[in-house]
Tab-separated table of C-alpha atoms in Angstrom:
chain	number	residue	atom	x	y	z
I	1	MET	CA	0.000	0.000	0.000
I	2	ASN	CA	1.182	3.516	-0.813
I	3	PHE	CA	0.992	5.746	2.266
I	4	ILE	CA	0.993	9.555	2.187
I	5	PRO	CA	1.126	11.868	5.226
I	6	SER	CA	-1.811	14.003	6.279
I	7	ARG	CA	-1.281	17.731	5.805
I	8	TYR	CA	-2.959	18.277	9.171
I	9	ASN	CA	-0.672	16.575	11.688
I	10	TYR	CA	0.458	18.775	14.584
I	11	PHE	CA	3.207	18.232	17.141
I	12	VAL	CA	2.256	20.142	20.264
I	13	PRO	CA	4.539	20.584	23.309
I	14	TYR	CA	2.824	19.262	26.446
I	15	GLY	CA	5.081	19.597	29.470
I	16	GLU	CA	7.872	17.071	29.021
I	17	ASN	CA	5.809	15.276	26.366
I	18	VAL	CA	4.460	16.039	22.897
I	19	ILE	CA	0.884	15.620	21.661
I	20	ILE	CA	0.680	14.231	18.138
I	21	PHE	CA	-2.707	15.368	16.858
I	22	ASN	CA	-4.567	15.153	13.555
I	23	GLY	CA	-6.853	18.065	12.717
I	24	ILE	CA	-9.359	16.192	10.559
I	25	SER	CA	-9.939	13.115	12.696
I	26	GLU	CA	-9.062	14.882	15.984
I	27	ARG	CA	-7.348	11.689	17.119
I	28	PHE	CA	-4.212	12.063	19.198
I	29	PHE	CA	-1.557	10.267	21.184
I	30	ILE	CA	1.090	11.514	23.574
I	31	VAL	CA	4.779	10.617	23.369
I	32	ASN	CA	7.889	11.436	25.332
I	33	GLY	CA	9.310	14.740	24.127
I	34	GLU	CA	12.723	13.277	23.410
I	35	ARG	CA	11.217	10.680	21.064
I	36	ALA	CA	8.786	12.991	19.248
I	37	CYS	CA	11.317	13.722	16.477
I	38	TYR	CA	11.333	10.022	15.495
I	39	TYR	CA	7.552	9.948	15.199
I	40	LYS	CA	7.706	13.065	13.060
I	41	LEU	CA	10.210	11.425	10.716
I	42	ILE	CA	7.936	8.413	10.295
I	43	LEU	CA	4.739	10.404	9.784
I	44	ASP	CA	6.354	12.900	7.389
I	45	ASP	CA	7.676	10.104	5.137
I	46	PRO	CA	5.514	7.027	5.856
I	47	MET	CA	6.554	5.016	2.801
I	48	GLN	CA	10.185	4.997	3.865
I	49	TYR	CA	9.291	3.413	7.213
I	50	ALA	CA	6.192	1.376	6.309
I	51	ALA	CA	7.984	-1.968	6.115
I	52	ASP	CA	9.747	-1.523	9.459
I	53	PHE	CA	6.683	-0.235	11.313
I	54	GLU	CA	3.816	-1.923	9.489
I	55	ARG	CA	1.508	-2.403	12.483
I	56	PHE	CA	2.032	1.192	13.631
I	57	MET	CA	1.444	2.490	10.103
I	58	TYR	CA	-1.914	0.750	9.802
I	59	LYS	CA	-2.901	2.236	13.160
I	60	MET	CA	-1.953	5.677	11.822
I	61	LEU	CA	-4.006	4.977	8.697
I	62	GLU	CA	-7.027	4.096	10.826
I	63	GLU	CA	-6.726	7.309	12.834
I	64	GLY	CA	-6.090	9.670	9.908
I	65	PHE	CA	-2.411	10.527	10.404
I	66	VAL	CA	-1.582	8.907	7.066
I	67	HIS	CA	-3.740	8.045	4.055
I	68	GLU	CA	-3.736	5.834	1.044
I	69	HIS	CA	-2.288	7.636	-1.962
I	70	SER	CA	-5.706	7.976	-3.623
I	71	VAL	CA	-7.305	9.855	-0.710
I	72	ASP	CA	-8.062	13.552	-1.255
I	73	GLU	CA	-8.084	15.366	2.095
I	74	LYS	CA	-10.222	18.150	0.629
I	75	VAL	CA	-13.032	15.607	0.404
I	76	LEU	CA	-12.495	14.643	4.050
I	77	ILE	CA	-12.626	18.314	5.022
I	78	ASP	CA	-15.885	18.740	3.087
I	79	ASP	CA	-17.331	15.725	4.901
I	80	LYS	CA	-16.330	17.121	8.282
I	81	TYR	CA	-17.680	20.579	7.449
I	82	ASN	CA	-21.019	19.154	6.304
I	83	ALA	CA	-21.332	17.041	9.443
I	84	LEU	CA	-20.591	20.010	11.719
I	85	SER	CA	-22.823	22.484	9.904
I	86	GLY	CA	-25.929	20.398	10.502
I	87	ASN	CA	-27.628	19.755	7.180
I	88	HIS	CA	-30.493	17.946	8.922
I	89	GLN	CA	-30.891	20.087	12.044
I	90	TYR	CA	-32.850	23.287	12.572
I	91	TYR	CA	-31.450	25.636	15.217
I	92	LEU	CA	-33.619	28.543	16.327
I	93	MET	CA	-32.460	31.167	18.828
I	94	ILE	CA	-35.140	33.527	20.144
I	95	LEU	CA	-34.471	36.656	22.176
I	96	PRO	CA	-37.894	37.430	23.712
I	97	THR	CA	-36.519	40.611	25.301
I	98	TYR	CA	-33.400	42.742	25.167
I	99	GLN	CA	-33.872	43.805	28.784
I	100	CYS	CA	-31.963	42.299	31.697
I	101	ASN	CA	-32.401	42.268	35.471
I	102	VAL	CA	-28.652	42.762	36.072
I	103	ARG	CA	-25.928	44.739	34.333
I	104	CYS	CA	-22.730	42.708	33.870
I	105	TRP	CA	-19.866	44.970	32.861
I	106	TYR	CA	-18.569	42.600	30.176
I	107	CYS	CA	-21.885	42.105	28.346
I	108	VAL	CA	-21.774	43.056	24.660
I	109	GLN	CA	-25.453	43.989	24.482
I	110	ASP	CA	-27.197	47.323	24.840
I	111	HIS	CA	-30.140	46.381	27.040
I	112	ARG	CA	-32.858	48.467	25.453
I	113	ASP	CA	-36.568	48.158	26.210
I	114	LEU	CA	-37.440	45.649	23.480
I	115	TRP	CA	-40.046	42.925	24.012
I	116	MET	CA	-41.327	40.358	21.539
I	117	SER	CA	-44.929	40.902	20.438
I	118	GLU	CA	-47.592	38.264	19.856
I	119	ASP	CA	-47.406	39.128	16.168
I	120	THR	CA	-43.695	38.267	16.044
I	121	PHE	CA	-44.268	35.030	17.960
I	122	SER	CA	-46.950	34.181	15.399
I	123	LYS	CA	-44.520	34.758	12.521
I	124	ILE	CA	-41.967	32.531	14.257
I	125	LYS	CA	-44.572	29.773	14.519
I	126	THR	CA	-45.048	29.987	10.758
I	127	ARG	CA	-41.279	29.837	10.324
I	128	ILE	CA	-41.070	26.734	12.521
I	129	THR	CA	-43.811	25.004	10.540
I	130	LYS	CA	-42.004	25.658	7.247
I	131	LYS	CA	-38.724	24.301	8.609
I	132	LEU	CA	-40.254	21.231	10.274
I	133	ASP	CA	-42.196	20.364	7.136
I	134	ASP	CA	-38.886	20.111	5.269
I	135	PRO	CA	-38.211	16.360	4.944
I	136	GLU	CA	-34.465	17.040	5.146
I	137	ILE	CA	-34.855	18.349	8.718
I	138	THR	CA	-34.795	15.556	11.295
I	139	SER	CA	-34.289	17.502	14.534
I	140	PHE	CA	-35.169	20.893	16.007
I	141	HIS	CA	-33.167	22.702	18.693
I	142	LEU	CA	-34.756	25.772	20.279
I	143	SER	CA	-32.702	28.118	22.442
I	144	TRP	CA	-33.760	31.116	24.509
I	145	PHE	CA	-31.352	34.023	24.908
I	146	GLY	CA	-31.477	37.692	25.796
I	147	GLY	CA	-31.170	40.053	27.615
I	148	GLU	CA	-32.432	37.870	30.384
I	149	PRO	CA	-34.949	35.572	28.653
I	150	LEU	CA	-36.711	34.551	31.861
I	151	LEU	CA	-38.106	38.070	32.142
I	152	ALA	CA	-40.507	36.626	29.545
I	153	TYR	CA	-41.042	33.417	31.531
I	154	SER	CA	-44.725	32.873	30.640
I	155	GLU	CA	-44.071	33.303	26.923
I	156	ILE	CA	-41.156	30.863	27.090
I	157	VAL	CA	-43.284	28.164	28.728
I	158	LYS	CA	-46.126	28.524	26.220
I	159	PHE	CA	-43.938	28.730	23.151
I	160	THR	CA	-41.598	25.899	24.148
I	161	LYS	CA	-44.564	23.614	24.693
I	162	TYR	CA	-45.946	24.611	21.283
I	163	ALA	CA	-42.593	24.006	19.543
I	164	ARG	CA	-42.124	20.610	21.207
I	165	ILE	CA	-45.600	19.446	20.211
I	166	GLU	CA	-45.103	20.602	16.600
I	167	ALA	CA	-41.816	18.691	16.390
I	168	GLU	CA	-43.349	15.560	17.938
I	169	LYS	CA	-46.282	15.660	15.487
I	170	ARG	CA	-43.815	15.347	12.636
I	171	GLY	CA	-41.572	12.773	14.285
I	172	LYS	CA	-38.702	15.250	14.652
I	173	ALA	CA	-36.341	15.155	17.646
I	174	PHE	CA	-36.701	18.194	19.915
I	175	SER	CA	-34.430	19.879	22.452
I	176	CYS	CA	-34.534	23.234	24.191
I	177	ALA	CA	-31.954	25.274	26.108
I	178	ILE	CA	-32.075	28.517	28.098
I	179	THR	CA	-29.117	30.839	28.677
I	180	SER	CA	-29.829	32.715	31.898
I	181	ASN	CA	-28.276	34.302	34.960
I	182	GLY	CA	-30.453	31.921	36.998
I	183	ILE	CA	-31.889	34.553	39.324
I	184	LEU	CA	-35.519	34.389	38.179
I	185	LEU	CA	-35.893	30.633	38.549
I	186	ASN	CA	-37.587	28.822	41.425
I	187	SER	CA	-38.821	25.260	42.024
I	188	GLU	CA	-42.230	25.858	40.453
I	189	ARG	CA	-40.750	27.470	37.341
I	190	ILE	CA	-38.063	24.820	36.942
I	191	GLU	CA	-40.711	22.103	36.923
I	192	ALA	CA	-43.000	23.993	34.513
I	193	LEU	CA	-40.101	24.616	32.115
I	194	ARG	CA	-39.051	20.959	32.302
I	195	GLU	CA	-42.594	19.819	31.500
I	196	ALA	CA	-42.744	22.283	28.592
I	197	GLY	CA	-39.619	20.749	27.057
I	198	VAL	CA	-36.581	22.629	28.386
I	199	ASN	CA	-33.805	20.070	28.855
I	200	SER	CA	-30.695	22.235	29.155
I	201	TYR	CA	-29.528	25.457	30.785
I	202	GLN	CA	-26.444	27.629	30.705
I	203	ILE	CA	-25.995	29.747	33.817
I	204	THR	CA	-23.054	32.044	34.468
I	205	ILE	CA	-21.048	32.738	37.586
I	206	ASP	CA	-18.471	35.494	37.927
I	207	GLY	CA	-16.048	34.090	40.456
I	208	THR	CA	-16.422	33.681	44.186
I	209	ARG	CA	-19.661	34.523	45.951
I	210	ASP	CA	-18.421	38.008	46.892
I	211	MET	CA	-17.109	38.786	43.418
I	212	HIS	CA	-20.227	37.456	41.718
I	213	ASP	CA	-22.470	39.600	43.897
I	214	LYS	CA	-20.543	42.744	42.990
I	215	ILE	CA	-21.260	42.134	39.296
I	216	LYS	CA	-24.798	40.732	39.524
I	217	GLN	CA	-26.546	42.811	42.147
I	218	ILE	CA	-30.083	42.148	43.366
I	219	ALA	CA	-31.935	43.693	46.306
I	220	ASN	CA	-31.531	42.172	49.776
I	221	ARG	CA	-30.148	38.841	48.550
I	222	SER	CA	-26.999	37.223	47.243
I	223	ALA	CA	-27.352	36.648	43.482
I	224	PHE	CA	-24.756	33.877	43.814
I	225	ASP	CA	-26.775	32.024	46.457
I	226	VAL	CA	-29.996	32.366	44.467
I	227	SER	CA	-28.432	31.097	41.235
I	228	MET	CA	-26.638	28.233	42.967
I	229	ARG	CA	-29.809	27.141	44.729
I	230	ASN	CA	-31.615	27.068	41.409
I	231	ILE	CA	-28.781	25.224	39.654
I	232	ASN	CA	-28.803	22.631	42.416
I	233	GLU	CA	-32.560	22.206	41.981
I	234	LEU	CA	-32.740	22.017	38.186
I	235	ALA	CA	-29.642	19.812	37.796
I	236	ARG	CA	-31.337	16.984	39.652
I	237	HIS	CA	-33.220	16.231	36.419
I	238	THR	CA	-31.811	18.566	33.744
I	239	GLN	CA	-28.439	19.166	32.119
I	240	CYS	CA	-26.785	22.450	33.087
I	241	VAL	CA	-23.674	24.238	31.897
I	242	LEU	CA	-22.200	26.218	34.766
I	243	ARG	CA	-20.166	28.831	32.931
I	244	PHE	CA	-17.431	30.717	34.753
I	245	ASN	CA	-16.419	33.992	33.075
I	246	TYR	CA	-12.945	34.707	34.357
I	247	THR	CA	-10.468	37.551	34.532
I	248	HIS	CA	-7.113	37.687	36.313
I	249	GLU	CA	-8.921	39.247	39.282
I	250	ASN	CA	-11.618	36.632	39.877
I	251	LEU	CA	-9.584	33.527	38.970
I	252	LYS	CA	-9.341	32.079	42.485
I	253	PRO	CA	-9.675	28.299	42.112
I	254	ASN	CA	-9.694	27.219	45.761
I	255	GLU	CA	-12.352	29.725	46.818
I	256	ILE	CA	-14.563	29.196	43.765
I	257	ILE	CA	-14.586	25.419	44.134
I	258	SER	CA	-15.233	25.758	47.861
I	259	ASN	CA	-18.238	28.021	47.159
I	260	ILE	CA	-19.630	25.548	44.594
I	261	ASN	CA	-18.921	22.524	46.775
I	262	GLU	CA	-20.904	24.011	49.652
I	263	ARG	CA	-24.002	24.662	47.518
I	264	ILE	CA	-24.297	21.892	44.927
I	265	SER	CA	-25.296	18.387	45.995
I	266	PHE	CA	-23.498	15.262	44.768
I	267	GLU	CA	-26.759	14.175	43.129
I	268	SER	CA	-26.884	17.329	40.995
I	269	ARG	CA	-23.205	17.384	40.031
I	270	LYS	CA	-23.578	14.473	37.614
I	271	ASN	CA	-25.675	16.736	35.358
I	272	ILE	CA	-23.430	19.819	35.547
I	273	THR	CA	-20.764	20.723	33.001
I	274	PHE	CA	-18.322	23.258	34.411
I	275	MET	CA	-16.896	25.444	31.623
I	276	MET	CA	-14.333	28.218	31.881
I	277	PHE	CA	-14.244	31.160	29.463
I	278	LYS	CA	-12.011	34.206	29.567
I	279	VAL	CA	-13.942	37.472	29.450
I	280	TRP	CA	-13.322	38.810	25.954
I	281	GLN	CA	-12.087	42.212	27.167
I	282	GLU	CA	-9.322	40.562	29.211
I	283	GLY	CA	-5.849	40.215	27.686
I	284	GLU	CA	-4.495	36.662	27.523
I	285	SER	CA	-1.160	37.773	28.984
I	286	LYS	CA	-2.838	38.653	32.288
I	287	ILE	CA	-4.140	35.130	32.852
I	288	ASP	CA	-2.259	32.553	34.897
I	289	PRO	CA	-2.704	29.273	32.967
I	290	ASN	CA	-1.828	27.287	36.089
I	291	ALA	CA	-4.830	28.813	37.860
I	292	VAL	CA	-7.093	27.785	34.974
I	293	ASP	CA	-5.694	24.245	35.074
I	294	SER	CA	-6.152	24.111	38.839
I	295	LEU	CA	-9.787	25.209	38.568
I	296	PHE	CA	-10.373	22.655	35.813
I	297	GLN	CA	-8.941	19.807	37.885
I	298	GLN	CA	-10.595	20.820	41.136
I	299	GLY	CA	-13.944	20.918	39.353
I	300	ARG	CA	-13.395	17.326	38.286
I	301	ASP	CA	-12.269	16.380	41.773
I	302	ILE	CA	-15.661	17.349	43.240
I	303	GLY	CA	-17.614	15.479	40.545
I	304	LEU	CA	-18.312	18.159	37.942
I	305	ARG	CA	-17.662	17.548	34.246
I	306	SER	CA	-14.998	20.213	33.718
I	307	LEU	CA	-14.385	21.345	30.145
I	308	LEU	CA	-11.989	23.894	28.685
I	309	PRO	CA	-12.932	25.907	25.574
I	310	ARG	CA	-11.850	24.712	22.149
I	311	CYS	CA	-11.892	26.169	18.665
I	312	GLY	CA	-14.438	25.076	16.110
I	313	MET	CA	-17.405	26.114	14.036
I	314	CYS	CA	-19.668	28.832	15.418
I	315	TYR	CA	-23.372	27.946	15.558
I	316	ALA	CA	-24.014	31.038	13.410
I	317	ASP	CA	-22.502	29.041	10.545
I	318	PHE	CA	-24.914	26.145	10.871
I	319	ASN	CA	-26.849	25.647	7.634
I	320	HIS	CA	-30.245	25.997	9.325
I	321	PHE	CA	-29.712	28.584	12.061
I	322	ASP	CA	-31.944	31.588	12.753
I	323	CYS	CA	-31.458	34.243	15.414
I	324	ILE	CA	-34.594	36.324	15.928
I	325	PHE	CA	-34.548	39.517	18.000
I	326	PRO	CA	-37.490	40.886	20.038
I	327	ASP	CA	-38.533	43.276	17.256
I	328	GLY	CA	-38.684	40.524	14.615
I	329	SER	CA	-35.377	41.411	13.020
I	330	CYS	CA	-33.051	38.513	12.215
I	331	GLU	CA	-29.344	37.835	12.208
I	332	LYS	CA	-26.846	35.030	11.869
I	333	CYS	CA	-24.954	36.290	14.943
I	334	ASP	CA	-26.612	37.065	18.270
I	335	ASN	CA	-23.834	39.540	19.139
I	336	GLU	CA	-25.096	41.910	16.468
I	337	SER	CA	-27.446	44.710	17.492
I	338	PRO	CA	-31.087	44.562	16.384
I	339	LEU	CA	-30.537	48.047	14.986
I	340	ALA	CA	-28.005	46.629	12.520
I	341	ALA	CA	-29.795	43.353	11.767
I	342	LYS	CA	-29.670	42.306	8.110
I	343	GLY	CA	-32.872	40.261	8.055
I	344	ARG	CA	-36.570	40.630	8.734
I	345	LEU	CA	-39.147	37.924	9.494
I	346	THR	CA	-42.145	38.005	7.161
I	347	GLU	CA	-45.775	36.934	7.574
I	348	ASP	CA	-45.242	33.790	5.483
I	349	GLY	CA	-42.406	32.497	7.668
I	350	ASN	CA	-39.539	33.572	5.426
I	351	ILE	CA	-36.633	35.852	6.222
I	352	GLU	CA	-35.911	38.740	3.882
I	353	TRP	CA	-32.207	39.569	3.894
I	354	SER	CA	-30.694	42.897	2.921
I	355	THR	CA	-27.430	41.236	1.929
I	356	ASN	CA	-26.276	38.010	0.339
I	357	VAL	CA	-26.343	35.807	3.424
I	358	THR	CA	-25.719	32.684	1.349
I	359	ALA	CA	-22.389	34.122	0.212
I	360	LEU	CA	-21.408	34.897	3.793
I	361	HIS	CA	-22.070	31.273	4.705
I	362	THR	CA	-20.164	29.696	1.866
I	363	PRO	CA	-17.434	27.575	3.515
I	364	VAL	CA	-14.574	29.983	4.052
I	365	TYR	CA	-12.059	27.670	2.421
I	366	LYS	CA	-14.108	27.764	-0.792
I	367	THR	CA	-14.072	31.545	-0.951
I	368	SER	CA	-11.568	33.017	-3.369
I	369	GLU	CA	-10.791	35.998	-1.145
I	370	THR	CA	-9.215	34.005	1.700
I	371	GLU	CA	-5.991	32.451	2.909
I	372	CYS	CA	-7.839	29.780	4.901
I	373	GLU	CA	-7.753	27.162	2.145
I	374	THR	CA	-4.009	26.669	2.568
I	375	CYS	CA	-3.939	27.001	6.369
I	376	LYS	CA	-2.833	23.877	8.217
I	377	TYR	CA	-5.433	24.517	10.924
I	378	LEU	CA	-8.418	24.742	8.549
I	379	PRO	CA	-10.243	21.543	9.665
I	380	MET	CA	-10.238	22.717	13.278
I	381	CYS	CA	-10.609	26.491	13.021
I	382	TRP	CA	-12.811	26.987	9.926
I	383	GLY	CA	-11.717	30.608	9.670
I	384	PRO	CA	-13.143	33.806	11.174
I	385	CYS	CA	-16.753	33.813	12.348
I	386	GLU	CA	-19.580	35.160	10.203
I	387	ALA	CA	-19.485	38.644	11.723
I	388	LYS	CA	-15.705	38.957	11.290
I	389	ARG	CA	-15.883	37.635	7.718
I	390	GLU	CA	-18.500	40.204	6.782
I	391	SER	CA	-16.435	43.008	8.304
I	392	MET	CA	-13.256	41.857	6.544
I	393	LEU	CA	-14.933	41.588	3.146
I	394	ARG	CA	-16.485	45.025	3.574
I	395	GLU	CA	-13.318	46.751	4.782
I	396	VAL	CA	-10.447	45.053	2.928
I	397	GLY	CA	-12.159	42.823	0.371
I	398	ARG	CA	-10.677	39.554	1.611
I	399	ILE	CA	-10.817	37.164	4.566
I	400	HIS	CA	-7.625	36.894	6.584
I	401	CYS	CA	-6.431	35.326	9.819
I	402	TYR	CA	-6.835	37.706	12.735
I	403	ARG	CA	-4.784	35.679	15.234
I	404	LYS	CA	-1.533	37.388	16.188
I	405	ASP	CA	0.095	34.043	16.875
I	406	LYS	CA	-2.114	31.338	15.471
I	407	ASP	CA	0.360	28.546	16.307
I	408	GLU	CA	0.299	29.494	19.983
I	409	TYR	CA	-3.484	29.860	19.961
I	410	MET	CA	-4.133	26.581	18.156
I	411	PHE	CA	-1.655	24.672	20.298
I	412	GLY	CA	-3.544	25.958	23.342
I	413	MET	CA	-6.838	24.737	21.912
I	414	ILE	CA	-5.345	21.323	21.131
I	415	ARG	CA	-4.050	21.052	24.687
I	416	ASN	CA	-7.558	21.841	25.895
I	417	ILE	CA	-9.039	19.063	23.763
I	418	VAL	CA	-6.545	16.616	25.203
I	419	LYS	CA	-7.262	17.722	28.775
I	420	ASN	CA	-11.008	17.474	28.178
I	421	GLU	CA	-10.706	13.906	26.896
I	422	THR	CA	-8.084	12.707	29.357
I	423	LYS	CA	-9.279	11.485	32.744
């Protein structure tokens, strides 16, 4: 057999070891750092070593580090892209209000007094019917975002129940998630939302109890205690992402884990994924990576499913993704302002776009005005997000990499993948 190397093999320093990682298959193995150069020789020129290391070579073939000579990796990248972009899944994000009951300093949104009308909800129902009647669509994922979506609690319960029933009528899988600060929940609401069809939450904390309560302030109570009580309650039966937004000031692993450990039962922890994200305004150089690693490991030690962020495709690039703002305007990115939204929901359940949205969602590596096609990290990164691509095309006429040191960034993401998958 004629073996050829994959173009997407990476050798990533990992303490005294090296991670050998393939970007298409995302398979990896870890070797002693002093021996990594020998593995690189073999994988860079597999035919020269195939006879001497036949069993190893077939293992590398199975895991995507080498290919048969006839294999075109562009086809494999297309297959991966199509799988990730969800050809058979409809994703709908609804922002029922742009208002919020707290004011987090790092939030990108301008919390104006926008609320979704019955007329807009009616148009969304028509949109859902059109999408679910498409025989290519096999599943429907509804997500509620804001502002603080639970300010529109009654509307969420009614509409989620409607959406679930419509999906079930057509034999389509249904799921529903809410992104919330967790303050407006209580036992009665948690149960009503679960019965309506909500099966996932994402709730944010901002450090220790004291730090959290300085950012999310509510009258006469600790916002941290309220949110934690509600997380503990809902996670008995429902999946929950506990998202920690960190800066160099609030990254205090021992105290944070102690605060969580005191408030979340062992029964609930099995349904909680603990994720750590750097606040976007914070410079990477200010962050102590050892503190992040410590928080990650301590979360696992108390029974949470700790996960570190990784690169990948943004949900705004999914083939069937709609983001609908309270005023009925539409976008492919929820970080955009309703005032600048490029789409508008119509009575017949369509979206009228003021720009060529299809062009913006052409796979970036198939766009002539980009350097992504030749980038070795393409099958992991997929290029800049939709909003950045639009800005680049408008301002400079081409899509370019915006990472100052993409090797350092991508190596960090690969290390995170390995940590997430290693027990």
